[in-house]
Amino acid sequence: DAGITQSPRYKITETGRQVTLMCHQTWSHSYMFWYRQDLGHGLRLIYYSAAADITDKGEVPDGYVVSRSKTENFPLTLESATRSQTSVYFCASSGTEGNEKLFFGSGTQLSVL
Amino acid sequence: AQTVTQSQPEMSVQEAETVTLSCTYDTSESDYYLFWYKQPPSRQMILVIRQEAYKQQNATENRFSVNFQKAAKSFSLKISDSQLGDAAMYFCAYRSAFPPRGDMRFGAGTRLTVKP
């Protein structure tokens, strides 16, 4: 089915473990984004990508790594998870025009114990 | 860096009444886009309305309209004839018009309650 999908939907891990959240879109959108949503902070941008092999930091990039070897995939890796990274993570994509809306995935609820 | 501020963490409105949600932003750019998104309990992000900064006319979408004041860097959302289904978190967002920037920044959100 066309769209943007995130996996897993829920994840529980322990501090210090590496975790990778997956994001896949079928529209061939140029832009992809990772946000985290925390109460009182809204959605904060972690990383974004304007095209394959082009990534840039957002507001809260520390502790996260991204890659974009293919246009359709944009995985987010927590290299050594910390409790402060417990959050809901959203992936999004859009076309190249600034007035285009973002299409969001369903989110991944991550708990770091 | 651009910042978006929503100063009302919570708002409530009586069904069928009108409510206005506030948003201010900070930018040095002259061309950009502004958005309001709605997030119901399902966590789905739904675009409500968008505004191009170069357009002076305020955007409207059915019961939703904005008051865009470029000089004041203000972008409020007015919901008329409020319905129970309007209850949700509302996020204001800013997006640069200059590629490859293109990143979208969000405010902290306003939780809207609609009372029957």
Coordinates of C-alpha atoms in Angstrom, one line a residue:
Chain A
D1 CA 0.0 0.0 0.0
A2 CA 1.2 3.5 -0.7
G3 CA 2.1 5.7 2.2
I4 CA 4.6 6.1 5.0
T5 CA 5.1 3.3 7.4
Q6 CA 7.1 3.2 10.7
S7 CA 8.2 0.1 12.5
P8 CA 8.0 -1.0 15.2
R9 CA 4.9 0.6 16.6
Y10 CA 6.0 0.0 20.2
K11 CA 9.5 -0.7 21.5
I12 CA 10.8 -1.3 25.0
T13 CA 14.6 -1.4 25.5
E14 CA 17.2 -0.9 28.2
T15 CA 19.6 1.9 28.7
G16 CA 22.8 1.5 26.7
R17 CA 21.3 -0.7 24.0
Q18 CA 21.3 0.3 20.3
V19 CA 17.9 0.8 18.8
T20 CA 16.9 1.4 15.2
L21 CA 13.5 2.8 14.2
M22 CA 12.5 2.2 10.6
C23 CA 10.7 4.5 8.2
H24 CA 9.7 3.7 4.7
Q25 CA 7.7 5.9 2.2
T26 CA 6.3 4.9 -1.2
W27 CA 5.8 8.3 -2.8
S28 CA 9.5 9.0 -3.7
H29 CA 9.3 12.2 -1.7
S30 CA 12.6 14.1 -1.5
Y31 CA 12.3 15.2 2.1
M32 CA 12.1 13.0 5.1
F33 CA 12.1 13.9 8.7
W34 CA 12.3 12.5 12.2
Y35 CA 10.6 14.2 15.1
R36 CA 10.1 13.3 18.8
Q37 CA 7.0 14.2 20.7
D38 CA 7.1 14.9 24.4
L39 CA 4.5 16.5 26.6
G40 CA 5.1 20.2 26.8
H41 CA 7.5 20.3 24.0
G42 CA 5.4 19.5 21.0
L43 CA 7.2 18.0 18.0
R44 CA 10.9 18.6 18.0
L45 CA 13.0 17.9 14.9
I46 CA 15.8 15.4 15.3
Y47 CA 17.2 15.1 11.8
Y48 CA 15.9 15.7 8.3
S49 CA 17.0 14.8 4.8
A50 CA 16.5 16.7 1.6
A51 CA 17.5 13.8 -0.7
A52 CA 19.3 10.5 -0.7
D53 CA 22.7 10.9 1.0
I54 CA 21.9 14.4 2.2
T55 CA 21.0 14.8 5.9
D56 CA 21.0 17.7 8.3
K57 CA 20.6 18.2 12.0
G58 CA 17.5 19.5 13.6
E59 CA 16.8 20.9 17.1
V60 CA 17.7 17.8 19.1
P61 CA 20.2 15.6 17.2
D62 CA 22.5 14.5 20.1
G63 CA 22.4 10.7 20.7
Y64 CA 20.8 10.0 17.3
V65 CA 22.2 8.8 14.0
V66 CA 20.5 8.8 10.6
S67 CA 21.3 7.5 7.1
R68 CA 19.6 7.8 3.8
S69 CA 21.1 5.5 1.2
K70 CA 17.8 5.1 -0.6
T71 CA 15.2 7.7 -1.2
E72 CA 12.4 5.6 0.3
N73 CA 14.1 4.7 3.6
F74 CA 15.2 6.9 6.5
P75 CA 16.2 4.8 9.6
L76 CA 16.9 6.5 12.9
T77 CA 19.4 4.9 15.3
L78 CA 19.8 5.5 19.0
E79 CA 23.4 4.4 19.5
S80 CA 23.2 4.0 23.2
A81 CA 19.7 4.5 24.5
T82 CA 19.1 6.7 27.5
R83 CA 15.9 7.2 29.6
S84 CA 15.6 10.7 28.3
Q85 CA 15.1 9.3 24.9
T86 CA 11.8 7.7 26.0
S87 CA 9.3 9.4 23.7
V88 CA 7.0 9.0 20.7
Y89 CA 8.9 9.2 17.4
F90 CA 7.3 10.3 14.2
C91 CA 8.7 10.0 10.7
A92 CA 7.4 12.3 8.0
S93 CA 8.0 13.0 4.3
S94 CA 7.1 15.6 1.8
G95 CA 7.8 16.9 -1.7
T96 CA 10.3 19.6 -2.5
E97 CA 8.0 22.6 -2.4
G98 CA 7.9 24.6 0.8
N99 CA 4.1 24.9 0.8
E100 CA 3.7 21.1 0.8
K101 CA 2.4 19.5 3.9
L102 CA 4.2 16.7 5.7
F103 CA 2.8 13.2 5.6
F104 CA 3.3 11.5 8.9
G105 CA 3.7 7.9 9.9
S106 CA 1.8 6.4 12.8
G107 CA 4.6 6.9 15.3
T108 CA 6.8 4.6 17.4
Q109 CA 6.3 4.7 21.1
L110 CA 9.8 4.0 22.6
S111 CA 10.4 3.3 26.3
V112 CA 13.9 3.1 27.6
L113 CA 14.1 1.4 31.0
Chain B
A1 CA 17.1 29.3 13.9
Q2 CA 13.3 29.7 13.5
T3 CA 11.2 29.2 16.6
V4 CA 7.5 28.8 17.0
T5 CA 5.7 29.7 20.2
Q6 CA 2.2 28.7 21.3
S7 CA 1.5 30.4 24.6
Q8 CA -1.7 28.6 25.4
P9 CA -1.1 25.1 26.6
E10 CA -4.8 24.5 27.0
M11 CA -8.0 26.1 25.8
S12 CA -11.6 25.1 26.1
V13 CA -14.7 26.2 24.1
Q14 CA -18.4 25.5 24.3
E15 CA -19.9 23.6 21.4
A16 CA -21.0 25.9 18.6
E17 CA -18.9 28.8 19.9
T18 CA -15.8 30.3 18.4
V19 CA -12.3 29.9 19.7
T20 CA -8.9 31.4 18.7
L21 CA -5.6 29.7 19.2
S22 CA -2.5 31.8 19.2
C23 CA 0.9 31.3 17.6
T24 CA 3.9 33.5 17.2
Y25 CA 7.2 32.7 15.4
D26 CA 10.6 34.2 15.0
T27 CA 12.4 34.3 11.7
S28 CA 14.7 36.5 9.6
E29 CA 13.5 35.0 6.3
S30 CA 11.1 36.9 4.1
D31 CA 9.5 33.9 2.4
Y32 CA 8.1 31.0 4.3
Y33 CA 5.0 28.9 5.0
L34 CA 2.9 28.5 8.1
F35 CA 0.7 25.6 9.0
W36 CA -1.8 24.4 11.6
Y37 CA -2.0 20.7 12.3
K38 CA -4.5 18.8 14.4
Q39 CA -3.6 15.7 16.4
P40 CA -6.6 13.8 17.8
P41 CA -6.0 11.0 20.4
S42 CA -5.3 8.6 17.6
R43 CA -1.9 10.4 17.3
Q44 CA -2.6 11.0 13.6
M45 CA -1.3 14.4 12.3
I46 CA -3.9 16.1 10.2
L47 CA -3.3 19.3 8.2
V48 CA -5.9 21.9 9.1
I49 CA -4.8 25.0 7.1
R50 CA -1.7 26.5 5.5
Q51 CA -0.7 30.1 4.7
E52 CA 2.0 31.4 2.3
A53 CA 3.8 34.4 3.8
Y54 CA 3.8 36.3 0.5
K55 CA 0.0 36.3 0.5
Q56 CA -1.7 39.0 2.4
Q57 CA -5.1 37.3 2.3
N58 CA -5.8 35.1 5.2
A59 CA -6.4 31.5 4.4
T60 CA -9.8 29.8 5.2
E61 CA -10.9 26.2 5.1
N62 CA -14.6 25.9 6.0
R63 CA -14.9 26.6 9.7
F64 CA -11.2 27.2 10.1
S65 CA -9.5 30.5 9.3
V66 CA -6.3 32.3 10.2
N67 CA -5.3 35.8 11.2
F68 CA -1.8 36.2 9.7
Q69 CA 0.0 39.3 10.8
K70 CA 3.4 39.2 9.0
A71 CA 4.9 42.3 10.7
A72 CA 4.0 41.0 14.1
K73 CA 5.0 37.5 13.2
S74 CA 1.7 36.2 14.4
F75 CA -0.5 33.4 13.0
S76 CA -3.6 32.6 15.0
L77 CA -6.2 29.9 14.2
K78 CA -9.9 30.7 14.5
I79 CA -12.4 27.8 14.8
S80 CA -16.0 28.8 14.3
D81 CA -19.0 26.8 15.2
S82 CA -16.9 24.4 17.3
Q83 CA -17.8 20.7 17.2
L84 CA -17.0 17.9 19.6
G85 CA -14.7 16.4 16.9
D86 CA -12.5 19.5 17.0
A87 CA -11.2 18.4 20.4
A88 CA -7.5 17.6 19.9
M89 CA -4.0 19.0 20.2
Y90 CA -3.3 21.8 17.7
F91 CA 0.2 22.5 16.5
C92 CA 1.4 25.6 14.7
A93 CA 4.3 25.0 12.3
Y94 CA 6.8 27.0 10.2
R95 CA 8.6 25.9 7.1
S96 CA 11.3 27.7 5.2
A97 CA 10.7 28.4 1.5
F98 CA 14.4 28.2 0.7
P99 CA 15.7 24.7 -0.4
P100 CA 17.4 22.7 0.7
R101 CA 16.3 24.0 4.1
G102 CA 12.8 22.8 3.9
D103 CA 12.6 21.6 7.5
M104 CA 9.4 22.2 9.4
R105 CA 9.4 23.5 13.0
F106 CA 6.5 23.1 15.4
G107 CA 5.3 24.8 18.5
A108 CA 4.6 23.1 21.8
G109 CA 0.9 22.7 21.0
T110 CA -2.4 23.8 22.5
R111 CA -4.8 21.2 23.8
L112 CA -8.4 22.1 22.8
T113 CA -11.3 20.8 24.8
V114 CA -14.9 21.2 23.4
K115 CA -17.7 21.2 26.0
P116 CA -21.1 19.9 25.0

